[in-house]
């Protein structure tokens, strides 16, 4: 994505750049959740009023707890799983002693009124959140703010934000706020909001998570939004580019309306492909798998038409837990839930991959110069064998309930391969020793370090299957930090060196008769589907939302015809230039 100025005035209207977190285009009138909502009356109370202030505080806390519990109880059965969990987090924060005792302190010792005490303690805790290494934890500051805001609303006797009553039937509305909490989002589910814009938040903020699961276009981190957007302004939310256009010129509006219609038509067409088998025109079956991050995503993947999960990134179960890792039982429950969600289809569980841009708080080491080259993924697992075997035992136990494959990230050395496999054997022996039930698993390796790609034959000798992690393979082959905006232009999946490695791994897998899939972002990019097919790939693993777009490419492709062309692309100095020249015409039909 190109960098835009944070806010620019041009013939198109005012454009505000944020982060694209949920795809699509929304056009509607802005509904602002009041800025300065944290403003509180600041006043000193008399010593004899302290008890009354404390009682007001307790009253507000109890009322908000009830409000949240009511929301929990009213959760519709199809509500995203995250919502229940997030509401629970808010209830827990309300009960948290650090918040409660801090606020009491300001009232009793400083004689602040309840509102002032609340915002003062919020500031104290906010600073602690800001200093946290872990991005996920840092973003929990927003939850605290939302909880405090609810309490302030109670103290003021005001109701939760609602869409304006004057909004006519059918008027599309876009919610613009500093930040939004899951409970607020929940209340907005049955309202006419067609898009969300927030000034705060990152890619893992709740607005982003919930908007994605609600499939509503959203832009977060659009810092200037709460100042530049006025109540009732027409705005466009471009969830693909992360752009918010305020008060658009008629021609811009027309262009976006066209795009909206085009997107709607495309979605309709794509949805029809869901139950179609994924086979090329010349009869080559292609396996389409899903990448998931949470156990409950397994069922979503199956509903989206995936024939299995090719990558379950388990590290998200390990993060944001204040350094306490999930024990064997908790992990077993999570993996078993995912296995059961698969309804008999295979689930590939990748062992924990923390480090680099996915730090675990206790693994986040100050002063690490190159985290992407440090103690990450399998290296961390092998350095902490107890932790590793806890995970392996949980996976092996879950494998008693369905088809499970185990995948190891970031292997580069034969010694690592031997150690990882030995740890699996030991974990199994530990389960046997205590008479615990476990099931068979196939073992696989991620090919995501150039060294692994170059010694793929040795990998194939030790593993049942391979999965190419192109996200990291590109990062390590080209020495481009995948999280660094400054070098993002150089991060090129079509670099000849990258393509050569991908091609070799696919070819060697075929020669050895062992399955090879691609589970990096390349697999979910429809513009690369034909190239990967031409290179012989028959297994793609991607985010479930991409499945139908990739399937469409497969249905239009003639795999036999693509082989020679793919060879030419591989030999070209500039493979990108050859991409549009695929021989079967599917590009034109797409
Ligand atoms: C990859 O590196 O391509 C991959 C799929 O793993 P992750 O994105 O989790 O590093
Ligand atoms: Mg990776």
Coordinates of C-alpha atoms and ligand atoms in Angstrom, one line a residue:
X1 CA 0.0 0.0 0.0
X2 CA 1.3 3.4 -0.9
X3 CA 1.7 5.9 1.9
X4 CA -0.7 8.8 1.8
X5 CA -0.5 12.0 3.6
X6 CA -2.4 11.8 6.9
X7 CA -5.1 14.2 5.7
X8 CA -5.1 15.9 2.3
X9 CA -7.6 18.3 0.7
X10 CA -8.0 17.8 -3.0
X11 CA -10.6 17.9 -5.7
X12 CA -11.7 14.5 -4.5
X13 CA -12.7 15.7 -1.0
X14 CA -10.7 15.3 2.2
X15 CA -8.8 12.0 2.3
X16 CA -7.6 10.5 5.5
X17 CA -5.2 7.6 5.5
X18 CA -5.6 4.9 8.1
X19 CA -5.1 1.1 8.2
X20 CA -7.2 -1.1 6.0
X21 CA -8.6 -3.8 8.3
X22 CA -11.8 -5.0 6.8
X23 CA -12.4 -5.1 3.1
X24 CA -15.0 -3.5 0.9
X25 CA -16.4 0.0 0.3
X26 CA -19.0 1.7 2.5
X27 CA -20.7 5.0 1.7
X28 CA -22.9 6.8 4.2
X29 CA -23.5 9.7 6.5
X30 CA -21.1 10.1 9.4
X31 CA -22.4 9.5 12.9
X32 CA -19.8 10.8 15.3
X33 CA -19.5 9.3 18.7
X34 CA -18.8 12.5 20.6
X35 CA -15.2 13.6 20.8
X36 CA -13.9 14.4 24.3
X37 CA -16.2 11.7 25.7
X38 CA -13.7 11.2 28.4
X39 CA -14.2 14.7 29.7
X40 CA -15.2 14.6 33.3
X41 CA -16.3 17.2 35.8
X42 CA -13.3 17.9 38.0
X43 CA -14.2 19.0 41.5
X44 CA -12.9 18.5 45.0
X45 CA -15.4 17.0 47.5
X46 CA -15.7 17.8 51.2
X47 CA -14.3 15.1 53.5
X48 CA -17.8 14.2 54.7
X49 CA -18.8 13.6 51.1
X50 CA -16.2 10.9 50.5
X51 CA -18.5 8.1 51.5
X52 CA -21.1 9.4 49.0
X53 CA -18.6 9.6 46.2
X54 CA -17.5 6.0 47.0
X55 CA -21.1 4.9 46.9
X56 CA -21.6 6.7 43.5
X57 CA -18.6 4.8 42.2
X58 CA -19.9 1.5 43.4
X59 CA -23.3 2.2 42.0
X60 CA -21.8 3.0 38.6
X61 CA -19.6 -0.1 38.6
X62 CA -22.5 -2.4 39.5
X63 CA -24.7 -0.8 36.9
X64 CA -22.1 -1.2 34.2
X65 CA -21.4 -4.8 35.3
X66 CA -25.2 -5.5 34.9
X67 CA -25.2 -3.8 31.5
X68 CA -22.4 -5.9 30.3
X69 CA -23.8 -9.1 31.7
X70 CA -27.1 -8.3 30.0
X71 CA -25.3 -7.9 26.7
X72 CA -23.5 -11.2 27.3
X73 CA -26.8 -12.9 27.9
X74 CA -28.4 -11.4 24.9
X75 CA -25.6 -12.4 22.5
X76 CA -27.2 -13.9 19.5
X77 CA -26.1 -17.5 18.7
X78 CA -24.4 -16.3 15.5
X79 CA -22.4 -13.6 17.3
X80 CA -18.7 -13.7 16.7
X81 CA -17.0 -15.8 19.4
X82 CA -14.6 -12.9 20.2
X83 CA -17.5 -10.8 21.4
X84 CA -18.3 -13.0 24.3
X85 CA -14.6 -13.2 25.3
X86 CA -14.2 -9.4 25.0
X87 CA -17.3 -8.6 27.1
X88 CA -15.8 -11.0 29.7
X89 CA -12.5 -9.0 29.6
X90 CA -14.5 -5.8 30.2
X91 CA -16.3 -7.4 33.2
X92 CA -13.0 -8.5 34.6
X93 CA -11.5 -5.1 34.1
X94 CA -14.3 -3.6 36.0
X95 CA -13.7 -5.9 39.0
X96 CA -9.9 -5.3 38.8
X97 CA -8.4 -4.1 42.1
X98 CA -5.8 -2.0 40.4
X99 CA -8.5 0.1 38.9
X100 CA -10.8 0.1 41.9
X101 CA -8.2 0.7 44.7
X102 CA -6.5 3.4 42.6
X103 CA -9.8 5.3 42.1
X104 CA -10.6 4.9 45.8
X105 CA -7.2 6.3 46.6
X106 CA -7.8 9.5 44.6
X107 CA -11.2 10.0 46.3
X108 CA -10.1 9.3 49.8
X109 CA -6.6 10.8 49.8
X110 CA -7.0 13.7 47.4
X111 CA -10.7 14.4 47.7
X112 CA -11.3 14.1 44.0
X113 CA -14.9 13.5 42.8
X114 CA -15.6 10.1 41.4
X115 CA -15.3 11.1 37.7
X116 CA -12.0 12.9 38.3
X117 CA -10.6 10.0 40.3
X118 CA -11.6 7.6 37.5
X119 CA -9.9 9.5 34.7
X120 CA -6.8 10.1 36.9
X121 CA -6.5 6.4 37.5
X122 CA -7.1 5.7 33.9
X123 CA -4.1 7.9 33.0
X124 CA -1.9 6.1 35.5
X125 CA -2.8 2.7 34.1
X126 CA -2.6 4.0 30.5
X127 CA 1.0 4.9 31.0
X128 CA 1.7 1.3 32.2
X129 CA -0.1 -0.1 29.1
X130 CA 1.9 2.2 26.8
X131 CA 5.2 0.8 28.1
X132 CA 4.2 -2.8 27.4
X133 CA 6.2 -4.5 24.7
X134 CA 3.4 -6.7 23.5
X135 CA 1.3 -5.0 20.8
X136 CA -1.8 -7.0 21.7
X137 CA -1.5 -6.0 25.4
X138 CA -0.8 -2.4 24.5
X139 CA -4.0 -2.3 22.6
X140 CA -5.9 -3.5 25.6
X141 CA -5.6 0.0 26.9
X142 CA -8.5 0.7 24.6
X143 CA -10.6 -1.8 26.5
X144 CA -9.8 0.0 29.8
X145 CA -10.8 3.3 28.2
X146 CA -14.1 1.8 27.1
X147 CA -14.8 0.5 30.5
X148 CA -14.0 3.8 32.1
X149 CA -16.2 5.6 29.5
X150 CA -19.1 3.4 30.4
X151 CA -18.7 4.2 34.1
X152 CA -18.5 7.9 33.3
X153 CA -21.7 7.6 31.3
X154 CA -23.3 6.0 34.3
X155 CA -22.1 8.7 36.6
X156 CA -23.5 11.3 34.3
X157 CA -26.7 9.3 33.9
X158 CA -26.3 9.2 30.1
X159 CA -27.2 6.4 27.8
X160 CA -24.9 4.5 25.5
X161 CA -24.3 6.1 22.1
X162 CA -27.1 5.5 19.7
X163 CA -27.5 6.2 16.0
X164 CA -29.3 9.5 15.5
X165 CA -33.0 9.3 15.6
X166 CA -33.3 11.6 12.6
X167 CA -31.5 9.0 10.4
X168 CA -34.2 8.2 7.8
X169 CA -35.1 4.6 7.0
X170 CA -32.5 3.2 4.7
X171 CA -30.0 6.0 5.2
X172 CA -26.7 4.3 5.3
X173 CA -24.6 5.4 8.3
X174 CA -20.9 5.2 9.0
X175 CA -19.8 5.3 12.6
X176 CA -16.8 7.5 13.3
X177 CA -15.3 7.3 16.8
X178 CA -12.1 7.7 18.6
X179 CA -12.3 4.0 19.4
X180 CA -15.1 1.5 19.7
X181 CA -15.5 -1.3 22.2
X182 CA -16.9 -4.7 21.5
X183 CA -20.0 -4.0 23.6
X184 CA -20.7 -0.9 21.6
X185 CA -20.1 -2.8 18.4
X186 CA -22.6 -5.3 19.6
X187 CA -25.2 -2.7 20.2
X188 CA -24.6 -1.5 16.7
X189 CA -25.2 -4.9 15.1
X190 CA -28.9 -4.2 14.4
X191 CA -28.5 -0.6 13.4
X192 CA -27.9 0.6 9.9
X193 CA -24.2 1.1 10.2
X194 CA -22.5 0.1 7.0
X195 CA -18.9 1.0 7.9
X196 CA -16.7 1.9 10.8
X197 CA -13.9 4.5 11.2
X198 CA -11.8 5.0 14.3
X199 CA -9.0 7.4 15.0
X200 CA -7.3 4.9 17.3
X201 CA -6.5 1.3 17.1
X202 CA -4.2 -1.0 15.3
X203 CA -4.7 -4.1 13.1
X204 CA -5.5 -6.2 16.1
X205 CA -7.8 -3.7 17.8
X206 CA -11.2 -4.9 18.6
X207 CA -12.8 -2.7 16.1
X208 CA -10.7 -4.4 13.5
X209 CA -11.3 -7.9 14.8
X210 CA -15.1 -7.5 15.1
X211 CA -15.5 -5.6 11.8
X212 CA -13.7 -8.3 10.0
X213 CA -15.8 -11.0 11.6
X214 CA -18.9 -8.9 10.7
X215 CA -17.6 -8.5 7.2
X216 CA -18.1 -4.7 7.3
X217 CA -15.7 -2.2 5.7
X218 CA -13.5 -0.6 8.3
X219 CA -10.6 1.7 8.6
X220 CA -8.8 2.1 12.0
X221 CA -5.9 4.4 13.0
X222 CA -7.3 7.2 10.8
X223 CA -5.9 9.7 13.3
X224 CA -7.4 12.9 11.8
X225 CA -10.9 11.4 11.5
X226 CA -12.5 12.5 14.7
X227 CA -11.4 16.1 13.9
X228 CA -12.0 16.3 10.2
X229 CA -15.3 14.5 10.0
X230 CA -18.4 16.4 11.1
X231 CA -21.8 15.0 12.1
X232 CA -23.8 14.0 9.0
X233 CA -20.9 14.5 6.5
X234 CA -21.1 12.1 3.6
X235 CA -18.1 9.8 3.8
X236 CA -16.6 6.9 1.9
X237 CA -14.8 4.1 3.7
X238 CA -12.4 2.3 1.4
X239 CA -11.6 -0.7 3.4
X240 CA -9.2 -2.1 0.8
X241 CA -7.0 1.0 0.7
X242 CA -7.4 2.1 4.3
X243 CA -8.8 5.4 3.1
X244 CA -11.6 7.6 4.4
X245 CA -12.9 10.3 2.0
X246 CA -14.9 13.0 3.6
X247 CA -17.4 15.0 1.6
X248 CA -16.4 13.5 -1.7
X249 CA -16.9 15.2 -5.0
X250 CA -19.8 13.9 -7.1
X251 CA -17.5 12.1 -9.6
X252 CA -15.6 10.4 -6.8
X253 CA -18.8 9.3 -5.2
X254 CA -20.0 7.9 -8.5
X255 CA -16.8 6.0 -9.0
X256 CA -17.1 4.5 -5.6
X257 CA -20.7 3.6 -6.1
X258 CA -19.7 1.7 -9.2
X259 CA -17.0 -0.1 -7.3
X260 CA -19.5 -1.0 -4.6
X261 CA -21.8 -2.5 -7.1
X262 CA -18.9 -4.3 -8.8
X263 CA -17.8 -5.7 -5.4
X264 CA -21.3 -6.9 -4.6
X265 CA -21.7 -8.6 -8.0
X266 CA -18.3 -10.3 -7.6
X267 CA -19.2 -11.5 -4.1
X268 CA -22.4 -13.0 -5.3
X269 CA -20.7 -14.7 -8.2
X270 CA -17.9 -16.0 -5.9
X271 CA -20.3 -17.3 -3.3
X272 CA -21.8 -19.6 -5.9
X273 CA -18.5 -21.3 -6.2
X274 CA -18.4 -22.4 -2.6
X275 CA -19.6 -26.0 -3.1
X276 CA -17.9 -26.5 -6.4
X277 CA -15.0 -28.9 -6.5
X278 CA -11.8 -27.2 -7.2
X279 CA -10.6 -28.7 -10.5
X280 CA -8.8 -27.1 -13.4
X281 CA -10.3 -27.2 -16.9
X282 CA -8.1 -30.1 -17.8
X283 CA -9.2 -32.1 -14.8
X284 CA -6.5 -31.5 -12.2
X285 CA -7.8 -31.5 -8.7
X286 CA -6.4 -28.7 -6.5
X287 CA -6.7 -28.8 -2.7
X288 CA -7.9 -25.5 -1.1
X289 CA -7.1 -25.2 2.6
X290 CA -7.6 -22.5 5.1
X291 CA -5.3 -20.6 7.4
X292 CA -6.8 -20.1 10.9
X293 CA -5.8 -18.3 14.1
X294 CA -8.4 -19.5 16.6
X295 CA -10.1 -22.9 17.3
X296 CA -13.5 -21.5 16.4
X297 CA -12.2 -20.4 12.9
X298 CA -12.1 -24.1 12.0
X299 CA -15.9 -24.3 11.5
X300 CA -15.7 -21.0 9.6
X301 CA -13.2 -22.5 7.3
X302 CA -15.3 -25.6 6.6
X303 CA -18.4 -23.4 6.0
X304 CA -16.3 -21.4 3.5
X305 CA -15.6 -24.5 1.5
X306 CA -12.1 -25.4 2.6
X307 CA -11.3 -29.1 2.5
X308 CA -9.0 -28.8 5.5
X309 CA -6.9 -26.4 7.5
X310 CA -3.4 -26.1 6.1
X311 CA -2.1 -23.7 8.8
X312 CA -3.4 -23.2 12.4
X313 CA -1.2 -20.5 13.8
X314 CA -1.2 -21.6 17.5
X315 CA 0.9 -18.7 18.7
X316 CA -2.3 -16.6 19.2
X317 CA -3.2 -18.9 22.1
X318 CA 0.1 -18.0 23.7
X319 CA 0.0 -14.3 23.4
X320 CA -1.4 -11.6 25.7
X321 CA -1.5 -13.8 28.8
X322 CA 0.8 -11.7 30.9
X323 CA 3.6 -14.2 30.5
X324 CA 1.5 -17.2 31.7
X325 CA 1.6 -19.8 29.0
X326 CA -1.5 -22.0 28.4
X327 CA -1.1 -25.4 30.2
X328 CA -1.6 -28.7 28.5
X329 CA -5.2 -29.0 29.4
X330 CA -6.1 -25.5 28.1
X331 CA -4.2 -26.2 24.8
X332 CA -5.8 -29.7 24.5
X333 CA -9.2 -28.1 24.8
X334 CA -8.4 -25.5 22.2
X335 CA -6.9 -28.0 19.7
X336 CA -9.7 -30.5 20.3
X337 CA -12.3 -27.8 19.6
X338 CA -10.6 -27.0 16.3
X339 CA -10.4 -30.7 15.4
X340 CA -14.1 -31.1 16.2
X341 CA -14.9 -28.0 14.1
X342 CA -13.3 -29.6 11.1
X343 CA -16.0 -32.4 11.0
X344 CA -13.5 -35.0 9.9
X345 CA -11.5 -32.8 7.6
X346 CA -7.7 -32.6 8.3
X347 CA -6.3 -29.9 10.6
X348 CA -2.7 -28.9 10.3
X349 CA -1.5 -27.5 13.7
X350 CA 1.7 -25.5 13.5
X351 CA 3.7 -25.5 16.7
X352 CA 4.1 -22.1 18.3
X353 CA 5.8 -19.4 16.2
X354 CA 6.5 -16.5 18.5
X355 CA 9.2 -13.9 18.1
X356 CA 10.0 -11.2 15.5
X357 CA 6.7 -9.4 14.7
X358 CA 4.8 -11.8 17.0
X359 CA 6.5 -11.3 20.3
X360 CA 5.3 -13.0 23.4
X361 CA 5.8 -10.7 26.3
X362 CA 8.1 -13.1 28.2
X363 CA 10.0 -13.8 24.9
X364 CA 10.3 -10.1 24.0
X365 CA 13.9 -9.3 24.9
X366 CA 15.1 -5.8 25.1
X367 CA 18.2 -5.1 23.0
X368 CA 17.6 -7.9 20.5
X369 CA 19.1 -6.4 17.4
X370 CA 17.4 -8.6 14.8
X371 CA 14.3 -10.3 16.3
X372 CA 13.5 -11.9 12.9
X373 CA 16.9 -13.6 13.0
X374 CA 16.7 -14.4 16.7
X375 CA 15.2 -17.0 19.0
X376 CA 12.0 -17.4 17.1
X377 CA 9.6 -20.3 16.3
X378 CA 11.2 -23.7 16.5
X379 CA 14.3 -22.2 18.0
X380 CA 12.4 -20.9 20.9
X381 CA 10.5 -24.2 21.3
X382 CA 13.7 -26.2 21.3
X383 CA 15.3 -23.8 23.8
X384 CA 12.3 -24.4 26.1
X385 CA 11.7 -28.2 25.8
X386 CA 9.2 -28.4 28.7
X387 CA 7.0 -25.8 27.1
X388 CA 7.4 -27.4 23.7
X389 CA 6.5 -30.9 24.9
X390 CA 3.4 -29.4 26.7
X391 CA 2.2 -28.3 23.4
X392 CA 3.2 -31.5 21.6
X393 CA 1.3 -33.6 24.2
X394 CA -1.8 -31.4 23.8
X395 CA -1.7 -31.8 20.0
X396 CA -1.1 -35.6 20.2
X397 CA -4.1 -35.9 22.6
X398 CA -6.3 -33.8 20.3
X399 CA -5.3 -36.1 17.4
X400 CA -7.3 -38.9 19.1
X401 CA -10.4 -36.9 18.0
X402 CA -9.8 -36.4 14.3
X403 CA -7.2 -36.0 11.5
X404 CA -4.3 -33.9 12.7
X405 CA -1.1 -33.0 11.1
X406 CA 1.7 -31.3 13.0
X407 CA 3.8 -28.6 11.3
X408 CA 7.1 -27.2 12.6
X409 CA 8.0 -23.5 11.7
X410 CA 11.5 -22.1 10.8
X411 CA 13.5 -25.3 10.6
X412 CA 16.9 -24.8 9.0
X413 CA 19.3 -27.3 10.5
X414 CA 19.2 -31.1 10.4
X415 CA 19.9 -31.1 14.1
X416 CA 16.7 -29.1 14.7
X417 CA 14.8 -31.6 12.6
X418 CA 16.2 -34.5 14.7
X419 CA 15.5 -32.7 18.0
X420 CA 12.0 -31.7 17.0
X421 CA 11.1 -35.3 16.0
X422 CA 12.7 -36.7 19.2
X423 CA 10.6 -34.3 21.2
X424 CA 7.5 -35.7 19.6
X425 CA 8.6 -39.2 20.5
X426 CA 9.3 -38.2 24.0
X427 CA 5.9 -36.4 24.4
X428 CA 4.2 -39.5 23.2
X429 CA 6.1 -41.6 25.7
X430 CA 5.1 -39.2 28.5
X431 CA 1.5 -39.7 27.5
X432 CA 1.9 -43.4 27.4
X433 CA 3.5 -43.4 30.8
X434 CA 0.4 -41.8 32.3
X435 CA -2.0 -43.8 30.3
X436 CA -3.4 -40.8 28.3
X437 CA -5.1 -41.3 25.0
X438 CA -3.4 -39.9 21.9
X439 CA -3.7 -40.3 18.2
X440 CA -1.5 -40.6 15.1
X441 CA -0.1 -37.4 13.4
X442 CA 1.7 -36.8 10.2
X443 CA 4.8 -34.6 10.6
X444 CA 5.6 -31.7 8.3
X445 CA 8.1 -28.8 8.0
X446 CA 7.6 -25.2 7.0
X447 CA 10.0 -24.3 4.2
X448 CA 10.5 -20.6 5.0
X449 CA 14.2 -20.2 5.4
X450 CA 16.3 -20.2 2.2
X451 CA 18.6 -22.9 3.7
X452 CA 15.6 -25.2 4.1
X453 CA 14.6 -24.6 0.5
X454 CA 18.1 -25.4 -0.7
X455 CA 18.3 -28.6 1.2
X456 CA 14.7 -29.7 0.5
X457 CA 15.7 -33.3 -0.2
X458 CA 16.9 -33.8 3.3
X459 CA 13.7 -32.3 4.6
X460 CA 11.6 -34.6 2.5
X461 CA 13.5 -37.6 3.9
X462 CA 12.4 -36.8 7.4
X463 CA 8.9 -35.4 6.9
X464 CA 5.5 -36.6 5.6
X465 CA 4.7 -33.2 4.0
X466 CA 6.0 -29.7 3.5
X467 CA 4.4 -26.3 3.6
X468 CA 6.1 -23.3 2.0
X469 CA 5.9 -20.2 4.1
X470 CA 6.4 -17.6 1.4
X471 CA 5.9 -14.7 3.8
X472 CA 9.1 -15.5 5.6
X473 CA 10.9 -17.1 2.6
X474 CA 10.7 -13.8 0.9
X475 CA 11.8 -11.9 4.0
X476 CA 14.9 -14.1 4.5
X477 CA 15.7 -14.5 0.8
X478 CA 15.6 -10.8 0.1
X479 CA 16.7 -9.5 3.5
X480 CA 13.6 -7.4 3.8
X481 CA 11.9 -7.1 7.2
X482 CA 8.3 -8.0 6.3
X483 CA 7.0 -5.6 9.1
X484 CA 9.1 -2.6 8.0
X485 CA 7.1 -0.1 5.9
X486 CA 10.4 1.6 4.7
X487 CA 11.4 -1.4 2.6
X488 CA 7.9 -2.7 1.8
X489 CA 8.5 -1.8 -1.9
X490 CA 11.3 -4.3 -2.1
X491 CA 9.3 -7.1 -0.7
X492 CA 8.7 -9.0 -3.9
X493 CA 7.0 -12.4 -4.2
X494 CA 8.0 -12.4 -7.9
X495 CA 11.7 -11.9 -7.4
X496 CA 13.4 -14.6 -9.5
X497 CA 15.3 -16.0 -6.5
X498 CA 12.1 -16.5 -4.6
X499 CA 10.3 -18.1 -7.5
X500 CA 13.2 -20.5 -8.1
X501 CA 13.1 -21.7 -4.5
X502 CA 9.3 -22.1 -4.6
X503 CA 9.6 -24.0 -7.9
X504 CA 12.3 -26.3 -6.6
X505 CA 10.5 -27.2 -3.5
X506 CA 7.3 -28.1 -5.4
X507 CA 9.2 -30.1 -7.9
X508 CA 11.2 -32.0 -5.3
X509 CA 8.0 -32.8 -3.3
X510 CA 6.4 -34.2 -6.5
X511 CA 9.5 -36.3 -7.2
X512 CA 9.5 -37.7 -3.7
X513 CA 5.7 -38.3 -3.9
X514 CA 5.1 -36.2 -0.8
X515 CA 2.5 -33.4 -0.5
X516 CA 3.7 -29.8 -0.7
X517 CA 1.5 -26.8 -0.1
X518 CA 2.0 -23.0 0.1
X519 CA 0.5 -21.4 3.1
X520 CA 2.0 -17.9 2.8
X521 CA 0.1 -14.9 1.4
X522 CA 1.1 -15.9 -2.1
X523 CA -1.4 -18.8 -1.9
X524 CA -4.3 -16.5 -1.4
X525 CA -3.4 -14.0 -4.1
X526 CA -5.5 -14.8 -7.2
X527 CA -3.0 -13.0 -9.5
X528 CA -0.4 -15.7 -8.6
X529 CA -2.7 -18.8 -8.8
X530 CA -1.9 -19.7 -12.4
X531 CA 1.8 -19.3 -11.9
X532 CA 1.8 -21.6 -8.8
X533 CA -0.4 -24.1 -10.8
X534 CA 2.1 -23.9 -13.6
X535 CA 4.9 -24.6 -11.2
X536 CA 3.0 -27.8 -10.2
X537 CA 1.4 -26.7 -6.9
X538 CA -1.8 -28.6 -6.1
X539 CA -2.4 -27.5 -2.5
X540 CA -3.0 -23.9 -1.5
X541 CA -3.7 -22.7 2.1
X542 CA -5.1 -19.2 2.7
X543 CA -7.4 -17.0 4.7
X544 CA -11.0 -18.3 4.2
X545 CA -12.1 -15.0 2.6
X546 CA -9.8 -15.7 -0.3
X547 CA -10.9 -19.2 -1.1
X548 CA -13.5 -18.5 -3.8
X549 CA -11.4 -15.9 -5.7
X550 CA -8.5 -18.4 -5.9
X551 CA -11.0 -21.2 -6.9
X552 CA -12.3 -19.1 -9.7
X553 CA -8.8 -18.8 -11.1
X554 CA -8.4 -22.6 -10.8
X555 CA -11.7 -23.3 -12.6
X556 CA -10.6 -21.2 -15.5
X557 CA -7.1 -22.5 -15.8
X558 CA -5.7 -25.2 -17.9
X559 CA -2.9 -26.6 -15.8
X560 CA -1.2 -28.5 -18.7
X561 CA -0.9 -25.3 -20.8
X562 CA 0.5 -23.4 -17.8
X563 CA 3.7 -25.5 -17.4
X564 CA 5.8 -24.1 -20.3
X565 CA 4.7 -20.6 -19.6
X566 CA 5.6 -21.0 -15.9
X567 CA 9.0 -22.2 -17.0
X568 CA 9.4 -19.0 -19.0
X569 CA 8.4 -16.8 -16.1
X570 CA 11.0 -18.6 -14.0
X571 CA 13.7 -17.9 -16.5
X572 CA 12.7 -14.3 -17.0
X573 CA 14.6 -11.3 -15.6
X574 CA 11.4 -9.6 -14.8
X575 CA 8.8 -12.3 -14.0
X576 CA 6.1 -9.7 -13.1
X577 CA 6.0 -8.6 -16.8
X578 CA 5.2 -12.1 -17.9
X579 CA 2.3 -12.6 -15.5
X580 CA -0.4 -11.1 -17.7
X581 CA 0.7 -13.4 -20.6
X582 CA -0.6 -16.7 -19.2
X583 CA -1.7 -18.9 -22.2
X584 CA -5.1 -20.0 -21.2
X585 CA -6.9 -16.6 -21.2
X586 CA -8.2 -16.9 -17.7
X587 CA -6.9 -13.4 -16.9
X588 CA -9.2 -11.9 -19.5
X589 CA -12.2 -13.9 -18.3
X590 CA -11.6 -13.0 -14.7
Ligands
LIG1 C1 4.9 -17.7 6.3 O1 5.9 -17.3 6.8 O2 4.7 -17.7 5.1 C2 3.8 -18.2 7.1 C3 2.7 -18.7 6.6 O3 3.9 -18.1 8.4 P1 3.7 -16.7 9.3 O4 3.1 -15.7 8.3 O5 2.9 -17.1 10.4 O6 5.1 -16.4 9.6
LIG2 MG1 6.5 -17.8 8.8

